[in-house]
PDB file of C-alpha atoms in Angstrom:
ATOM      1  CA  UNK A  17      38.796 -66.650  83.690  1.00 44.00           C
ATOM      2  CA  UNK A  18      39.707 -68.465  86.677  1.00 50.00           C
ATOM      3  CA  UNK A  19      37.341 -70.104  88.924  1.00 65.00           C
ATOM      4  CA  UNK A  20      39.274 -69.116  92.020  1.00 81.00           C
ATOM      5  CA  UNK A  21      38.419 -65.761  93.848  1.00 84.00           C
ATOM      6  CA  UNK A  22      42.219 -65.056  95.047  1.00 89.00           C
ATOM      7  CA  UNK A  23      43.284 -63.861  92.068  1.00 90.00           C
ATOM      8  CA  UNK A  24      39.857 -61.013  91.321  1.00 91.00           C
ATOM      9  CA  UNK A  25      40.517 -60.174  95.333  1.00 93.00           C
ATOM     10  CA  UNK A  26      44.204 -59.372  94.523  1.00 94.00           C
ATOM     11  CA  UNK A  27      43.364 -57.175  91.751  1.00 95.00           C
ATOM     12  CA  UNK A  28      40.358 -55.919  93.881  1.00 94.00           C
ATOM     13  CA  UNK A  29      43.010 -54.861  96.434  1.00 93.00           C
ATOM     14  CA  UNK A  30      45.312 -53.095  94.354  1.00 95.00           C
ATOM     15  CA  UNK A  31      42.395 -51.170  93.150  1.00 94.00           C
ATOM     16  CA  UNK A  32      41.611 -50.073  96.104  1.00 91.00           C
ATOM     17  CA  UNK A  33      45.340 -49.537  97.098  1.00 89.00           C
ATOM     18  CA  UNK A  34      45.885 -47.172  94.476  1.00 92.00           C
ATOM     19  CA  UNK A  35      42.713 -45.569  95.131  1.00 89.00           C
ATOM     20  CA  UNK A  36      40.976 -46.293  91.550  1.00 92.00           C
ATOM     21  CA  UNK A  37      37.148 -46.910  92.425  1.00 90.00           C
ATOM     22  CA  UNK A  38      36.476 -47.127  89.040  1.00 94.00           C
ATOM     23  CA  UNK A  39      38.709 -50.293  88.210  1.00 95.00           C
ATOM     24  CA  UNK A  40      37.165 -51.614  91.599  1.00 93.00           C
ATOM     25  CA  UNK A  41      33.936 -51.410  90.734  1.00 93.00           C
ATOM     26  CA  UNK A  42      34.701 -53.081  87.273  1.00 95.00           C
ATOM     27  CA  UNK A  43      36.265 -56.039  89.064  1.00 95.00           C
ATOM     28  CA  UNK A  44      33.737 -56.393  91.873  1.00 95.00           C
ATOM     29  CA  UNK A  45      32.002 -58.178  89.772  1.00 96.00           C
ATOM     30  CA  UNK A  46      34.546 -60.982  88.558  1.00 95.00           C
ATOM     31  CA  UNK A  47      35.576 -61.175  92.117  1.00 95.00           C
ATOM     32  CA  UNK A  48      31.518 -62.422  93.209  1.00 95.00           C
ATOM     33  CA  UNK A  49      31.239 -64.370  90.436  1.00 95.00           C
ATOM     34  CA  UNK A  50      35.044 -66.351  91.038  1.00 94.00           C
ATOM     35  CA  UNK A  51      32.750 -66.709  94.582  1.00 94.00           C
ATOM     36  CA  UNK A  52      29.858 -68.084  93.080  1.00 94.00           C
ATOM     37  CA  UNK A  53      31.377 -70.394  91.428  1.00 94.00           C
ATOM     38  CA  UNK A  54      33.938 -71.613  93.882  1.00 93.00           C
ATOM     39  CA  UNK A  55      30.839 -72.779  95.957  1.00 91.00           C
ATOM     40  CA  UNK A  56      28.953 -73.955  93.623  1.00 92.00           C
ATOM     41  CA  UNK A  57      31.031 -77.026  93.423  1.00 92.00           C
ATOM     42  CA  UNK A  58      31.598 -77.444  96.743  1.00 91.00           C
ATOM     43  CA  UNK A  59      28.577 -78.931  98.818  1.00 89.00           C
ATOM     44  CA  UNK A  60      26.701 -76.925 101.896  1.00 86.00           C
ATOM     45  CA  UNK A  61      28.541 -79.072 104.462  1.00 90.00           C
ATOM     46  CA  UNK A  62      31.902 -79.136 103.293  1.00 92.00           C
ATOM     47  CA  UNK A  63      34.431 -76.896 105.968  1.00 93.00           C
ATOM     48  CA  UNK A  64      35.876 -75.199 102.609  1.00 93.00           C
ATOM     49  CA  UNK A  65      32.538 -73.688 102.319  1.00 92.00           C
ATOM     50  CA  UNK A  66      32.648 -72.203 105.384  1.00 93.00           C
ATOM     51  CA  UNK A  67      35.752 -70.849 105.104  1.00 93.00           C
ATOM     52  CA  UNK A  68      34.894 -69.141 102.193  1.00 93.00           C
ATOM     53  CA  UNK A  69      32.014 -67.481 103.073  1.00 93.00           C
ATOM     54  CA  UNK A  70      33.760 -66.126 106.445  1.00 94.00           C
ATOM     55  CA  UNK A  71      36.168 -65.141 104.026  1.00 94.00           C
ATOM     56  CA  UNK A  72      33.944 -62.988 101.685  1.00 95.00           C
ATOM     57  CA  UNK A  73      32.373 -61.279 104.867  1.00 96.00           C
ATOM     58  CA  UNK A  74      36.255 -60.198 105.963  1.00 96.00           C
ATOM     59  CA  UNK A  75      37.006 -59.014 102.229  1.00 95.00           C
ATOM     60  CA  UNK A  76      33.919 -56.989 101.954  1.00 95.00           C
ATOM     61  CA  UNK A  77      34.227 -55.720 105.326  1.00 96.00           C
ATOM     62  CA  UNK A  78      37.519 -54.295 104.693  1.00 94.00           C
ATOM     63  CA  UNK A  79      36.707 -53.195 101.008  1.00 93.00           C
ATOM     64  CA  UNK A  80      34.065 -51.178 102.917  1.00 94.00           C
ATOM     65  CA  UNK A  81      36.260 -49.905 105.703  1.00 94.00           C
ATOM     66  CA  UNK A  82      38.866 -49.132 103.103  1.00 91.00           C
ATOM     67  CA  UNK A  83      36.538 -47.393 101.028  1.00 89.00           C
ATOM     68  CA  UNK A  84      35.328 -45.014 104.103  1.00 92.00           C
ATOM     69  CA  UNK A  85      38.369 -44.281 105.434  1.00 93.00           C
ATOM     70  CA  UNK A  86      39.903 -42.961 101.820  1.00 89.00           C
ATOM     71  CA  UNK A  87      36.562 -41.314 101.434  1.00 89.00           C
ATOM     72  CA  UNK A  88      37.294 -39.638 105.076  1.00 92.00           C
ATOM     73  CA  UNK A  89      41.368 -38.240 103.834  1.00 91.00           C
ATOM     74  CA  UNK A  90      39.859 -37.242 100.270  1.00 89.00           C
ATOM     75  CA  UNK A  91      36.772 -35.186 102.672  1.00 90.00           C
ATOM     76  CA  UNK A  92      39.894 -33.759 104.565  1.00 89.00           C
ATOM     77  CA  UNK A  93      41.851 -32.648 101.681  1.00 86.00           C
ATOM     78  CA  UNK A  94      39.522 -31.270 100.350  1.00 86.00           C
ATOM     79  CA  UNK A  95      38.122 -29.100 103.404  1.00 83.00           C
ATOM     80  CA  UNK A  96      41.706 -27.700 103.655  1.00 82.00           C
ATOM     81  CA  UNK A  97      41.610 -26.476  99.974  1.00 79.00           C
ATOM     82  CA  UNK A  98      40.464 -22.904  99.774  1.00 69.00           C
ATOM     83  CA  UNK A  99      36.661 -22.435  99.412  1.00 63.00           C
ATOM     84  CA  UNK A 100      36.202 -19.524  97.514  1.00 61.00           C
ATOM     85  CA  UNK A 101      36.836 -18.765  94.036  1.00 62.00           C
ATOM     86  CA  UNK A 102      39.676 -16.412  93.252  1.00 63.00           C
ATOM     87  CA  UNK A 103      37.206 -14.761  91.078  1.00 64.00           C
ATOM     88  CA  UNK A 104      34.807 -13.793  93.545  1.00 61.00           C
ATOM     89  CA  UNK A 105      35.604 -10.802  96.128  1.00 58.00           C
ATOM     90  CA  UNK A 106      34.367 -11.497  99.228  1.00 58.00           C
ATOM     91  CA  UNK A 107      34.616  -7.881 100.901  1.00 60.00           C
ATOM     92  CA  UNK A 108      32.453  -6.150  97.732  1.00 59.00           C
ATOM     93  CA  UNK A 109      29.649  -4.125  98.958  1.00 61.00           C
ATOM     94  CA  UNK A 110      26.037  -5.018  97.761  1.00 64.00           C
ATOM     95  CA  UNK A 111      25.005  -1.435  96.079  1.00 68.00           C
ATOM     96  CA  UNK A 112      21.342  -1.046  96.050  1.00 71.00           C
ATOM     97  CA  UNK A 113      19.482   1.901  94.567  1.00 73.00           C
ATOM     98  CA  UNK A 114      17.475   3.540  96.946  1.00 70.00           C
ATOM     99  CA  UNK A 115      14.548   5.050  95.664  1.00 70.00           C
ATOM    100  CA  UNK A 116      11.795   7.212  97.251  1.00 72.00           C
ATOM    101  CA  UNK A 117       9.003   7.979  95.805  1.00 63.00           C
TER     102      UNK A 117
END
């Protein structure tokens, strides 16, 4: 596995892209731990650091603004489908018996 989180945030992208959550959320995890890594070896001071950690904030914040707006088109498709089984007649009187005693 490489130690460098471009290549999990590529594949992380595509995931998203193509709008398979499942393959995302099996490569979140190599993605944070390319992360991890990657600044474990570099020291608290160095810029790099820095850089990657403002990095990390952008990539989540878009995963996360990706993820809501597909979750938004998916809610609209899905309001526009019909809501009521073709199965079930919607103009069908309720019959009651009526009994007096």
């Amino acid at each position: 596995m490489s130690d460098s989180p471009e290549i999990p945030a590529a594949r992380l992208r595509a995931a998203l892209a193509a709008q398979d959550f499942q393959k995302a959320s099996e490569l979140l995890p190599t993605y944070c731990k390319a992360v991890e890594q990657k600044l474990k070896r570099l020291s608290a001071a160095d810029p790099e650091a820095r850089g990657l950690y403002t990095e990390t904030q952008e990539f989540f914040g878009w995963m996360r603004s990706t993820a809501l707006s597909l979750r938004a088109q998916i809610r609209q498709q899905l309001e526009t489908l019909d809501s009521l089984s073709p199965y079930f007649a919607t103009t069908t009187a309720r019959r009651t018996w009526n009994l007096q005693a």
